[in-house]
Amino acid sequence: MLVLRLLNVVAPAYFLCISLVTFVLQIFLFIPSMFRDPSTTPLFSPALLHGALFLFLSANALGNYILVIQSSPEDLGKSLNLGERAEVVADWLDGSRSPGSALTSTHFCRLCSRVTQRHDHHCFFTGNCIGSKNMRNFIMFCLYTSLACLDSLVAGMAYISTALSMSFANPLAFLTLLPHSISQFFSGALLSSEMFVILMLYLWLGIGLACAGFCCHQMLLILRGQTRYQVRKGMVVRARPWRENLQEVFGKRWLLGLLIPVLNVGSDYQRQKEK
């Protein structure tokens, strides 16, 4: 438990550090070095367009990240007017009652010391539990993080191909880039800044693939009306049309949340009302 609590503090700091490094590399290294075409108008220059795209992706990723943190798990005894069931929540907090006897679709997290409705999982990179209140923001965070990593990966590969005069036309070139650059770095033929960018390429690839896979898997669960916690515990859920499952998570104004970071709206705990 001590290791998990430490990870719950270190992981968000690690993510924010990676985000800051990515922003600095994009704005102060990749964009100035790659886009130097004086014939284009400043309004439609490639540097401005690429910078605007990167800022849009980064703002959505960071904005939804903040909303996931702010949308903390709720005190169900107060927010849902549980009456006598509020004592169950108090029993969870002092450990006198097993979480297995919990209210349906809820889960007590010992890391958060709170109860989450429609609990999905505990995310260490946000230091928060993911449930009905912040599920949409979490999915948008994963989506835009994967897109921002893909954008940074492409820009970084363009920078490395120019700096090292190499081509990535061969798919094996990227796979052999790291071992080849390590040997060059220790022989003194490669600068430390270039080696750092190469290491960041593989980090962006790993984070981007992980976030994309997590987002796709989460969408499949949402279409089925399930959460990761329900699947892990073998809970049976009532079958509903996939459109209703999507609307429960994304709300009616889903397009607004797709373009800008906004709080989750339109769900109103429909599943609990049906019960």
PDB file of C-alpha atoms in Angstrom:
ATOM      1  CA  MET A   1       0.000   0.000   0.000  1.00  0.00           C
ATOM      2  CA  LEU A   2       2.878   2.375   0.736  1.00  0.00           C
ATOM      3  CA  VAL A   3       4.287   1.763  -2.752  1.00  0.00           C
ATOM      4  CA  LEU A   4       0.888   2.486  -4.324  1.00  0.00           C
ATOM      5  CA  ARG A   5       0.528   5.726  -2.386  1.00  0.00           C
ATOM      6  CA  LEU A   6       4.013   6.773  -3.448  1.00  0.00           C
ATOM      7  CA  LEU A   7       3.185   5.945  -7.060  1.00  0.00           C
ATOM      8  CA  ASN A   8       0.001   7.984  -6.706  1.00  0.00           C
ATOM      9  CA  VAL A   9       2.176  11.043  -6.006  1.00  0.00           C
ATOM     10  CA  VAL A  10       5.103  10.370  -8.358  1.00  0.00           C
ATOM     11  CA  ALA A  11       3.100   9.438 -11.468  1.00  0.00           C
ATOM     12  CA  PRO A  12       1.274  12.819 -11.860  1.00  0.00           C
ATOM     13  CA  ALA A  13       4.563  14.683 -11.365  1.00  0.00           C
ATOM     14  CA  TYR A  14       6.192  12.462 -13.984  1.00  0.00           C
ATOM     15  CA  PHE A  15       3.388  13.148 -16.472  1.00  0.00           C
ATOM     16  CA  LEU A  16       3.561  16.909 -15.946  1.00  0.00           C
ATOM     17  CA  CYS A  17       7.352  16.820 -16.374  1.00  0.00           C
ATOM     18  CA  ILE A  18       7.017  14.928 -19.685  1.00  0.00           C
ATOM     19  CA  SER A  19       4.373  17.424 -20.828  1.00  0.00           C
ATOM     20  CA  LEU A  20       6.638  20.376 -20.035  1.00  0.00           C
ATOM     21  CA  VAL A  21       9.612  18.816 -21.858  1.00  0.00           C
ATOM     22  CA  THR A  22       7.428  18.064 -24.883  1.00  0.00           C
ATOM     23  CA  PHE A  23       6.147  21.634 -24.991  1.00  0.00           C
ATOM     24  CA  VAL A  24       9.658  23.100 -24.781  1.00  0.00           C
ATOM     25  CA  LEU A  25      11.002  20.810 -27.517  1.00  0.00           C
ATOM     26  CA  GLN A  26       8.114  21.535 -29.855  1.00  0.00           C
ATOM     27  CA  ILE A  27       8.030  25.309 -29.445  1.00  0.00           C
ATOM     28  CA  PHE A  28      11.734  26.098 -29.110  1.00  0.00           C
ATOM     29  CA  LEU A  29      13.417  23.323 -31.131  1.00  0.00           C
ATOM     30  CA  PHE A  30      11.243  21.458 -33.626  1.00  0.00           C
ATOM     31  CA  ILE A  31       9.123  24.275 -35.030  1.00  0.00           C
ATOM     32  CA  PRO A  32      11.952  26.875 -35.435  1.00  0.00           C
ATOM     33  CA  SER A  33      14.300  24.343 -37.048  1.00  0.00           C
ATOM     34  CA  MET A  34      11.856  22.618 -39.391  1.00  0.00           C
ATOM     35  CA  PHE A  35       9.794  25.473 -40.828  1.00  0.00           C
ATOM     36  CA  ARG A  36      11.939  28.114 -42.502  1.00  0.00           C
ATOM     37  CA  ASP A  37      10.108  29.011 -45.701  1.00  0.00           C
ATOM     38  CA  PRO A  38      10.189  32.817 -46.154  1.00  0.00           C
ATOM     39  CA  SER A  39       8.028  32.638 -49.297  1.00  0.00           C
ATOM     40  CA  THR A  40       4.866  31.755 -47.351  1.00  0.00           C
ATOM     41  CA  THR A  41       2.693  34.374 -45.723  1.00  0.00           C
ATOM     42  CA  PRO A  42       3.041  34.612 -41.934  1.00  0.00           C
ATOM     43  CA  LEU A  43      -0.671  33.912 -41.453  1.00  0.00           C
ATOM     44  CA  PHE A  44      -0.541  30.539 -43.212  1.00  0.00           C
ATOM     45  CA  SER A  45       3.059  29.589 -42.552  1.00  0.00           C
ATOM     46  CA  PRO A  46       3.674  25.901 -41.729  1.00  0.00           C
ATOM     47  CA  ALA A  47       5.280  26.904 -38.442  1.00  0.00           C
ATOM     48  CA  LEU A  48       2.170  28.776 -37.316  1.00  0.00           C
ATOM     49  CA  LEU A  49      -0.214  26.046 -38.449  1.00  0.00           C
ATOM     50  CA  HIS A  50       1.794  23.289 -36.790  1.00  0.00           C
ATOM     51  CA  GLY A  51       2.180  25.354 -33.628  1.00  0.00           C
ATOM     52  CA  ALA A  52      -1.565  26.003 -33.523  1.00  0.00           C
ATOM     53  CA  LEU A  53      -2.296  22.290 -33.966  1.00  0.00           C
ATOM     54  CA  PHE A  54       0.104  21.315 -31.206  1.00  0.00           C
ATOM     55  CA  LEU A  55      -1.290  23.941 -28.832  1.00  0.00           C
ATOM     56  CA  PHE A  56      -4.849  22.757 -29.565  1.00  0.00           C
ATOM     57  CA  LEU A  57      -3.946  19.147 -28.762  1.00  0.00           C
ATOM     58  CA  SER A  58      -1.944  20.108 -25.678  1.00  0.00           C
ATOM     59  CA  ALA A  59      -4.648  22.434 -24.335  1.00  0.00           C
ATOM     60  CA  ASN A  60      -7.297  19.724 -24.644  1.00  0.00           C
ATOM     61  CA  ALA A  61      -5.073  17.082 -23.061  1.00  0.00           C
ATOM     62  CA  LEU A  62      -4.069  19.333 -20.157  1.00  0.00           C
ATOM     63  CA  GLY A  63      -7.575  20.768 -19.752  1.00  0.00           C
ATOM     64  CA  ASN A  64      -9.223  17.362 -19.511  1.00  0.00           C
ATOM     65  CA  TYR A  65      -6.405  16.213 -17.213  1.00  0.00           C
ATOM     66  CA  ILE A  66      -7.232  19.045 -14.812  1.00  0.00           C
ATOM     67  CA  LEU A  67     -10.964  18.276 -15.013  1.00  0.00           C
ATOM     68  CA  VAL A  68     -10.323  14.617 -14.192  1.00  0.00           C
ATOM     69  CA  ILE A  69      -8.429  15.713 -11.076  1.00  0.00           C
ATOM     70  CA  GLN A  70     -11.035  18.301 -10.076  1.00  0.00           C
ATOM     71  CA  SER A  71     -13.947  15.885 -10.596  1.00  0.00           C
ATOM     72  CA  SER A  72     -13.071  13.869  -7.516  1.00  0.00           C
ATOM     73  CA  PRO A  73     -15.030  10.825  -6.354  1.00  0.00           C
ATOM     74  CA  GLU A  74     -18.074  11.846  -4.402  1.00  0.00           C
ATOM     75  CA  ASP A  75     -19.217  11.360  -0.872  1.00  0.00           C
ATOM     76  CA  LEU A  76     -22.236   9.251  -1.810  1.00  0.00           C
ATOM     77  CA  GLY A  77     -23.777   9.583   1.599  1.00  0.00           C
ATOM     78  CA  LYS A  78     -24.318  13.284   0.936  1.00  0.00           C
ATOM     79  CA  SER A  79     -24.575  13.724  -2.818  1.00  0.00           C
ATOM     80  CA  LEU A  80     -27.025  10.872  -3.466  1.00  0.00           C
ATOM     81  CA  ASN A  81     -29.234  11.302  -0.355  1.00  0.00           C
ATOM     82  CA  LEU A  82     -28.728   7.699   0.714  1.00  0.00           C
ATOM     83  CA  GLY A  83     -30.252   8.122   4.168  1.00  0.00           C
ATOM     84  CA  GLU A  84     -29.523   4.983   6.144  1.00  0.00           C
ATOM     85  CA  ARG A  85     -27.077   3.835   3.472  1.00  0.00           C
ATOM     86  CA  ALA A  86     -24.810   6.708   4.439  1.00  0.00           C
ATOM     87  CA  GLU A  87     -23.785   4.540   7.393  1.00  0.00           C
ATOM     88  CA  VAL A  88     -22.432   2.000   4.899  1.00  0.00           C
ATOM     89  CA  VAL A  89     -20.078   4.623   3.535  1.00  0.00           C
ATOM     90  CA  ALA A  90     -18.937   5.474   7.054  1.00  0.00           C
ATOM     91  CA  ASP A  91     -18.300   1.786   7.706  1.00  0.00           C
ATOM     92  CA  TRP A  92     -16.114   1.620   4.593  1.00  0.00           C
ATOM     93  CA  LEU A  93     -14.049   4.545   5.797  1.00  0.00           C
ATOM     94  CA  ASP A  94     -13.206   3.005   9.161  1.00  0.00           C
ATOM     95  CA  GLY A  95     -12.727  -0.447   7.607  1.00  0.00           C
ATOM     96  CA  SER A  96     -15.516  -2.154   9.596  1.00  0.00           C
ATOM     97  CA  ARG A  97     -17.433  -3.193   6.508  1.00  0.00           C
ATOM     98  CA  SER A  98     -16.131  -5.103   3.514  1.00  0.00           C
ATOM     99  CA  PRO A  99     -16.261  -3.302   0.162  1.00  0.00           C
ATOM    100  CA  GLY A 100     -17.916  -6.436  -1.199  1.00  0.00           C
ATOM    101  CA  SER A 101     -21.134  -5.416   0.572  1.00  0.00           C
ATOM    102  CA  ALA A 102     -21.091  -2.065  -1.134  1.00  0.00           C
ATOM    103  CA  LEU A 103     -23.908  -0.370  -2.927  1.00  0.00           C
ATOM    104  CA  THR A 104     -24.366  -1.545  -6.488  1.00  0.00           C
ATOM    105  CA  SER A 105     -22.097   0.111  -9.053  1.00  0.00           C
ATOM    106  CA  THR A 106     -19.983   1.746  -6.333  1.00  0.00           C
ATOM    107  CA  HIS A 107     -16.540   1.029  -4.963  1.00  0.00           C
ATOM    108  CA  PHE A 108     -14.482   2.324  -2.075  1.00  0.00           C
ATOM    109  CA  CYS A 109     -10.884   3.169  -3.001  1.00  0.00           C
ATOM    110  CA  ARG A 110      -8.401   3.043  -0.144  1.00  0.00           C
ATOM    111  CA  LEU A 111      -6.015   5.336  -2.030  1.00  0.00           C
ATOM    112  CA  CYS A 112      -8.646   8.072  -2.427  1.00  0.00           C
ATOM    113  CA  SER A 113     -10.503   7.203   0.807  1.00  0.00           C
ATOM    114  CA  ARG A 114     -13.726   7.901  -1.062  1.00  0.00           C
ATOM    115  CA  VAL A 115     -16.537   6.054  -2.767  1.00  0.00           C
ATOM    116  CA  THR A 116     -16.938   6.306  -6.533  1.00  0.00           C
ATOM    117  CA  GLN A 117     -20.185   5.704  -8.373  1.00  0.00           C
ATOM    118  CA  ARG A 118     -19.780   3.444 -11.442  1.00  0.00           C
ATOM    119  CA  HIS A 119     -16.166   2.932 -10.472  1.00  0.00           C
ATOM    120  CA  ASP A 120     -13.925   1.970 -13.387  1.00  0.00           C
ATOM    121  CA  HIS A 121     -10.356   2.028 -12.048  1.00  0.00           C
ATOM    122  CA  HIS A 122      -7.881   4.126 -10.115  1.00  0.00           C
ATOM    123  CA  CYS A 123      -5.633   6.139 -12.434  1.00  0.00           C
ATOM    124  CA  PHE A 124      -2.200   6.751 -10.950  1.00  0.00           C
ATOM    125  CA  PHE A 125      -1.260   9.367 -13.565  1.00  0.00           C
ATOM    126  CA  THR A 126      -4.121  11.569 -12.365  1.00  0.00           C
ATOM    127  CA  GLY A 127      -4.007  10.392  -8.755  1.00  0.00           C
ATOM    128  CA  ASN A 128      -7.764   9.963  -8.867  1.00  0.00           C
ATOM    129  CA  CYS A 129     -10.453   7.350  -9.357  1.00  0.00           C
ATOM    130  CA  ILE A 130     -12.302   7.226 -12.661  1.00  0.00           C
ATOM    131  CA  GLY A 131     -16.082   6.929 -12.434  1.00  0.00           C
ATOM    132  CA  SER A 132     -19.340   8.378 -13.686  1.00  0.00           C
ATOM    133  CA  LYS A 133     -18.338  11.950 -12.852  1.00  0.00           C
ATOM    134  CA  ASN A 134     -15.079  12.131 -14.825  1.00  0.00           C
ATOM    135  CA  MET A 135     -15.169   9.239 -17.304  1.00  0.00           C
ATOM    136  CA  ARG A 136     -15.699  11.443 -20.352  1.00  0.00           C
ATOM    137  CA  ASN A 137     -12.884  13.793 -19.380  1.00  0.00           C
ATOM    138  CA  PHE A 138     -10.605  10.807 -18.836  1.00  0.00           C
ATOM    139  CA  ILE A 139     -11.340   9.431 -22.313  1.00  0.00           C
ATOM    140  CA  MET A 140     -10.746  12.848 -23.875  1.00  0.00           C
ATOM    141  CA  PHE A 141      -7.506  13.116 -21.911  1.00  0.00           C
ATOM    142  CA  CYS A 142      -6.306   9.769 -23.296  1.00  0.00           C
ATOM    143  CA  LEU A 143      -7.383  10.677 -26.829  1.00  0.00           C
ATOM    144  CA  TYR A 144      -5.661  14.051 -26.978  1.00  0.00           C
ATOM    145  CA  THR A 145      -2.582  12.776 -25.166  1.00  0.00           C
ATOM    146  CA  SER A 146      -2.142  10.074 -27.805  1.00  0.00           C
ATOM    147  CA  LEU A 147      -2.631  12.641 -30.597  1.00  0.00           C
ATOM    148  CA  ALA A 148      -0.173  15.069 -29.004  1.00  0.00           C
ATOM    149  CA  CYS A 149       2.393  12.271 -28.665  1.00  0.00           C
ATOM    150  CA  LEU A 150       1.869  11.304 -32.316  1.00  0.00           C
ATOM    151  CA  ASP A 151       2.351  14.915 -33.389  1.00  0.00           C
ATOM    152  CA  SER A 152       5.512  15.198 -31.290  1.00  0.00           C
ATOM    153  CA  LEU A 153       6.781  11.876 -32.659  1.00  0.00           C
ATOM    154  CA  VAL A 154       6.394  13.011 -36.261  1.00  0.00           C
ATOM    155  CA  ALA A 155       7.973  16.391 -35.543  1.00  0.00           C
ATOM    156  CA  GLY A 156      10.843  14.757 -33.651  1.00  0.00           C
ATOM    157  CA  MET A 157      11.518  12.298 -36.464  1.00  0.00           C
ATOM    158  CA  ALA A 158      11.596  15.180 -38.955  1.00  0.00           C
ATOM    159  CA  TYR A 159      14.081  17.011 -36.731  1.00  0.00           C
ATOM    160  CA  ILE A 160      16.324  13.940 -36.313  1.00  0.00           C
ATOM    161  CA  SER A 161      16.256  13.173 -40.037  1.00  0.00           C
ATOM    162  CA  THR A 162      17.462  16.720 -40.720  1.00  0.00           C
ATOM    163  CA  ALA A 163      20.017  16.864 -37.909  1.00  0.00           C
ATOM    164  CA  LEU A 164      21.540  13.453 -38.634  1.00  0.00           C
ATOM    165  CA  SER A 165      20.931  13.467 -42.415  1.00  0.00           C
ATOM    166  CA  MET A 166      19.078  10.158 -42.287  1.00  0.00           C
ATOM    167  CA  SER A 167      15.873   8.825 -43.817  1.00  0.00           C
ATOM    168  CA  PHE A 168      13.008   6.975 -42.163  1.00  0.00           C
ATOM    169  CA  ALA A 169      11.669   5.606 -45.459  1.00  0.00           C
ATOM    170  CA  ASN A 170      12.753   2.145 -44.346  1.00  0.00           C
ATOM    171  CA  PRO A 171      10.548   0.962 -41.427  1.00  0.00           C
ATOM    172  CA  LEU A 172      13.558  -0.718 -39.842  1.00  0.00           C
ATOM    173  CA  ALA A 173      15.322   2.641 -39.583  1.00  0.00           C
ATOM    174  CA  PHE A 174      13.268   3.620 -36.534  1.00  0.00           C
ATOM    175  CA  LEU A 175      13.764   0.245 -34.850  1.00  0.00           C
ATOM    176  CA  THR A 176      17.537   0.400 -35.258  1.00  0.00           C
ATOM    177  CA  LEU A 177      17.768   4.103 -34.405  1.00  0.00           C
ATOM    178  CA  LEU A 178      18.128   3.663 -30.642  1.00  0.00           C
ATOM    179  CA  PRO A 179      20.931   1.047 -30.530  1.00  0.00           C
ATOM    180  CA  HIS A 180      22.789   2.809 -33.335  1.00  0.00           C
ATOM    181  CA  SER A 181      22.496   6.223 -31.640  1.00  0.00           C
ATOM    182  CA  ILE A 182      23.636   4.795 -28.267  1.00  0.00           C
ATOM    183  CA  SER A 183      26.847   3.518 -29.828  1.00  0.00           C
ATOM    184  CA  GLN A 184      27.385   6.872 -31.545  1.00  0.00           C
ATOM    185  CA  PHE A 185      26.707   8.778 -28.314  1.00  0.00           C
ATOM    186  CA  PHE A 186      29.334   6.896 -26.296  1.00  0.00           C
ATOM    187  CA  SER A 187      31.817   7.240 -29.154  1.00  0.00           C
ATOM    188  CA  GLY A 188      31.321  11.028 -29.135  1.00  0.00           C
ATOM    189  CA  ALA A 189      29.752  11.245 -32.609  1.00  0.00           C
ATOM    190  CA  LEU A 190      26.324  12.245 -31.290  1.00  0.00           C
ATOM    191  CA  LEU A 191      25.397  15.320 -29.261  1.00  0.00           C
ATOM    192  CA  SER A 192      23.625  14.918 -25.935  1.00  0.00           C
ATOM    193  CA  SER A 193      20.715  17.067 -27.145  1.00  0.00           C
ATOM    194  CA  GLU A 194      20.191  14.829 -30.160  1.00  0.00           C
ATOM    195  CA  MET A 195      20.404  11.719 -27.987  1.00  0.00           C
ATOM    196  CA  PHE A 196      17.807  13.207 -25.639  1.00  0.00           C
ATOM    197  CA  VAL A 197      15.420  13.821 -28.546  1.00  0.00           C
ATOM    198  CA  ILE A 198      15.874  10.227 -29.736  1.00  0.00           C
ATOM    199  CA  LEU A 199      15.003   8.913 -26.276  1.00  0.00           C
ATOM    200  CA  MET A 200      11.943  11.159 -26.244  1.00  0.00           C
ATOM    201  CA  LEU A 201      10.831   9.666 -29.580  1.00  0.00           C
ATOM    202  CA  TYR A 202      10.490   6.234 -28.024  1.00  0.00           C
ATOM    203  CA  LEU A 203       8.840   7.687 -24.934  1.00  0.00           C
ATOM    204  CA  TRP A 204       6.248   9.488 -27.076  1.00  0.00           C
ATOM    205  CA  LEU A 205       5.648   6.298 -29.019  1.00  0.00           C
ATOM    206  CA  GLY A 206       5.090   4.275 -25.859  1.00  0.00           C
ATOM    207  CA  ILE A 207       2.802   6.833 -24.192  1.00  0.00           C
ATOM    208  CA  GLY A 208       0.869   7.435 -27.408  1.00  0.00           C
ATOM    209  CA  LEU A 209       0.234   3.736 -28.033  1.00  0.00           C
ATOM    210  CA  ALA A 210      -0.692   3.126 -24.387  1.00  0.00           C
ATOM    211  CA  CYS A 211      -3.184   6.020 -24.320  1.00  0.00           C
ATOM    212  CA  ALA A 212      -4.676   5.048 -27.704  1.00  0.00           C
ATOM    213  CA  GLY A 213      -5.115   1.427 -26.626  1.00  0.00           C
ATOM    214  CA  PHE A 214      -6.587   2.490 -23.289  1.00  0.00           C
ATOM    215  CA  CYS A 215      -9.021   4.840 -25.045  1.00  0.00           C
ATOM    216  CA  CYS A 216     -10.172   2.159 -27.528  1.00  0.00           C
ATOM    217  CA  HIS A 217     -10.646  -0.431 -24.790  1.00  0.00           C
ATOM    218  CA  GLN A 218     -12.576   2.049 -22.666  1.00  0.00           C
ATOM    219  CA  MET A 219     -14.866   2.895 -25.591  1.00  0.00           C
ATOM    220  CA  LEU A 220     -15.641  -0.806 -26.130  1.00  0.00           C
ATOM    221  CA  LEU A 221     -16.612  -1.135 -22.473  1.00  0.00           C
ATOM    222  CA  ILE A 222     -18.813   1.958 -22.687  1.00  0.00           C
ATOM    223  CA  LEU A 223     -20.610   0.621 -25.769  1.00  0.00           C
ATOM    224  CA  ARG A 224     -21.376  -2.537 -23.788  1.00  0.00           C
ATOM    225  CA  GLY A 225     -22.506  -0.517 -20.767  1.00  0.00           C
ATOM    226  CA  GLN A 226     -19.782  -1.906 -18.518  1.00  0.00           C
ATOM    227  CA  THR A 227     -16.922  -0.610 -16.436  1.00  0.00           C
ATOM    228  CA  ARG A 228     -13.519  -2.157 -15.899  1.00  0.00           C
ATOM    229  CA  TYR A 229     -14.394  -2.862 -12.265  1.00  0.00           C
ATOM    230  CA  GLN A 230     -17.603  -4.679 -13.232  1.00  0.00           C
ATOM    231  CA  VAL A 231     -15.739  -6.852 -15.723  1.00  0.00           C
ATOM    232  CA  ARG A 232     -13.051  -7.679 -13.169  1.00  0.00           C
ATOM    233  CA  LYS A 233     -15.633  -8.635 -10.536  1.00  0.00           C
ATOM    234  CA  GLY A 234     -17.854 -10.542 -12.986  1.00  0.00           C
ATOM    235  CA  MET A 235     -20.873  -8.298 -12.413  1.00  0.00           C
ATOM    236  CA  VAL A 236     -23.812  -8.727 -14.777  1.00  0.00           C
ATOM    237  CA  VAL A 237     -25.256  -5.530 -16.271  1.00  0.00           C
ATOM    238  CA  ARG A 238     -28.589  -5.051 -17.975  1.00  0.00           C
ATOM    239  CA  ALA A 239     -28.291  -4.915 -21.752  1.00  0.00           C
ATOM    240  CA  ARG A 240     -29.155  -1.548 -23.250  1.00  0.00           C
ATOM    241  CA  PRO A 241     -28.791   0.041 -26.714  1.00  0.00           C
ATOM    242  CA  TRP A 242     -25.269   1.298 -27.335  1.00  0.00           C
ATOM    243  CA  ARG A 243     -26.570   4.788 -28.051  1.00  0.00           C
ATOM    244  CA  GLU A 244     -27.938   5.061 -24.517  1.00  0.00           C
ATOM    245  CA  ASN A 245     -24.638   3.835 -23.090  1.00  0.00           C
ATOM    246  CA  LEU A 246     -22.741   6.482 -25.047  1.00  0.00           C
ATOM    247  CA  GLN A 247     -25.144   9.238 -24.052  1.00  0.00           C
ATOM    248  CA  GLU A 248     -24.848   8.262 -20.389  1.00  0.00           C
ATOM    249  CA  VAL A 249     -21.090   8.902 -20.495  1.00  0.00           C
ATOM    250  CA  PHE A 250     -20.730  11.692 -23.055  1.00  0.00           C
ATOM    251  CA  GLY A 251     -24.041  13.487 -22.575  1.00  0.00           C
ATOM    252  CA  LYS A 252     -26.105  15.220 -25.225  1.00  0.00           C
ATOM    253  CA  ARG A 253     -23.515  17.927 -25.894  1.00  0.00           C
ATOM    254  CA  TRP A 254     -20.791  15.423 -26.768  1.00  0.00           C
ATOM    255  CA  LEU A 255     -19.471  17.540 -29.659  1.00  0.00           C
ATOM    256  CA  LEU A 256     -18.675  20.421 -27.307  1.00  0.00           C
ATOM    257  CA  GLY A 257     -16.639  18.115 -25.103  1.00  0.00           C
ATOM    258  CA  LEU A 258     -14.824  16.795 -28.156  1.00  0.00           C
ATOM    259  CA  LEU A 259     -13.545  20.244 -29.117  1.00  0.00           C
ATOM    260  CA  ILE A 260     -12.917  21.954 -25.781  1.00  0.00           C
ATOM    261  CA  PRO A 261     -12.413  20.681 -22.211  1.00  0.00           C
ATOM    262  CA  VAL A 262     -15.741  20.906 -20.377  1.00  0.00           C
ATOM    263  CA  LEU A 263     -17.217  19.145 -17.374  1.00  0.00           C
ATOM    264  CA  ASN A 264     -19.297  16.046 -17.926  1.00  0.00           C
ATOM    265  CA  VAL A 265     -22.949  16.908 -18.536  1.00  0.00           C
ATOM    266  CA  GLY A 266     -26.121  15.056 -19.381  1.00  0.00           C
ATOM    267  CA  SER A 267     -25.574  11.769 -17.545  1.00  0.00           C
ATOM    268  CA  ASP A 268     -27.386  12.593 -14.243  1.00  0.00           C
ATOM    269  CA  TYR A 269     -26.721   9.127 -12.893  1.00  0.00           C
ATOM    270  CA  GLN A 270     -29.340   7.567 -15.163  1.00  0.00           C
ATOM    271  CA  ARG A 271     -28.410   4.039 -14.241  1.00  0.00           C
ATOM    272  CA  GLN A 272     -29.134   4.626 -10.584  1.00  0.00           C
ATOM    273  CA  LYS A 273     -32.458   6.265 -11.388  1.00  0.00           C
ATOM    274  CA  GLU A 274     -33.510   3.193 -13.355  1.00  0.00           C
ATOM    275  CA  LYS A 275     -32.832   1.035 -10.303  1.00  0.00           C
TER     276      LYS A 275
END
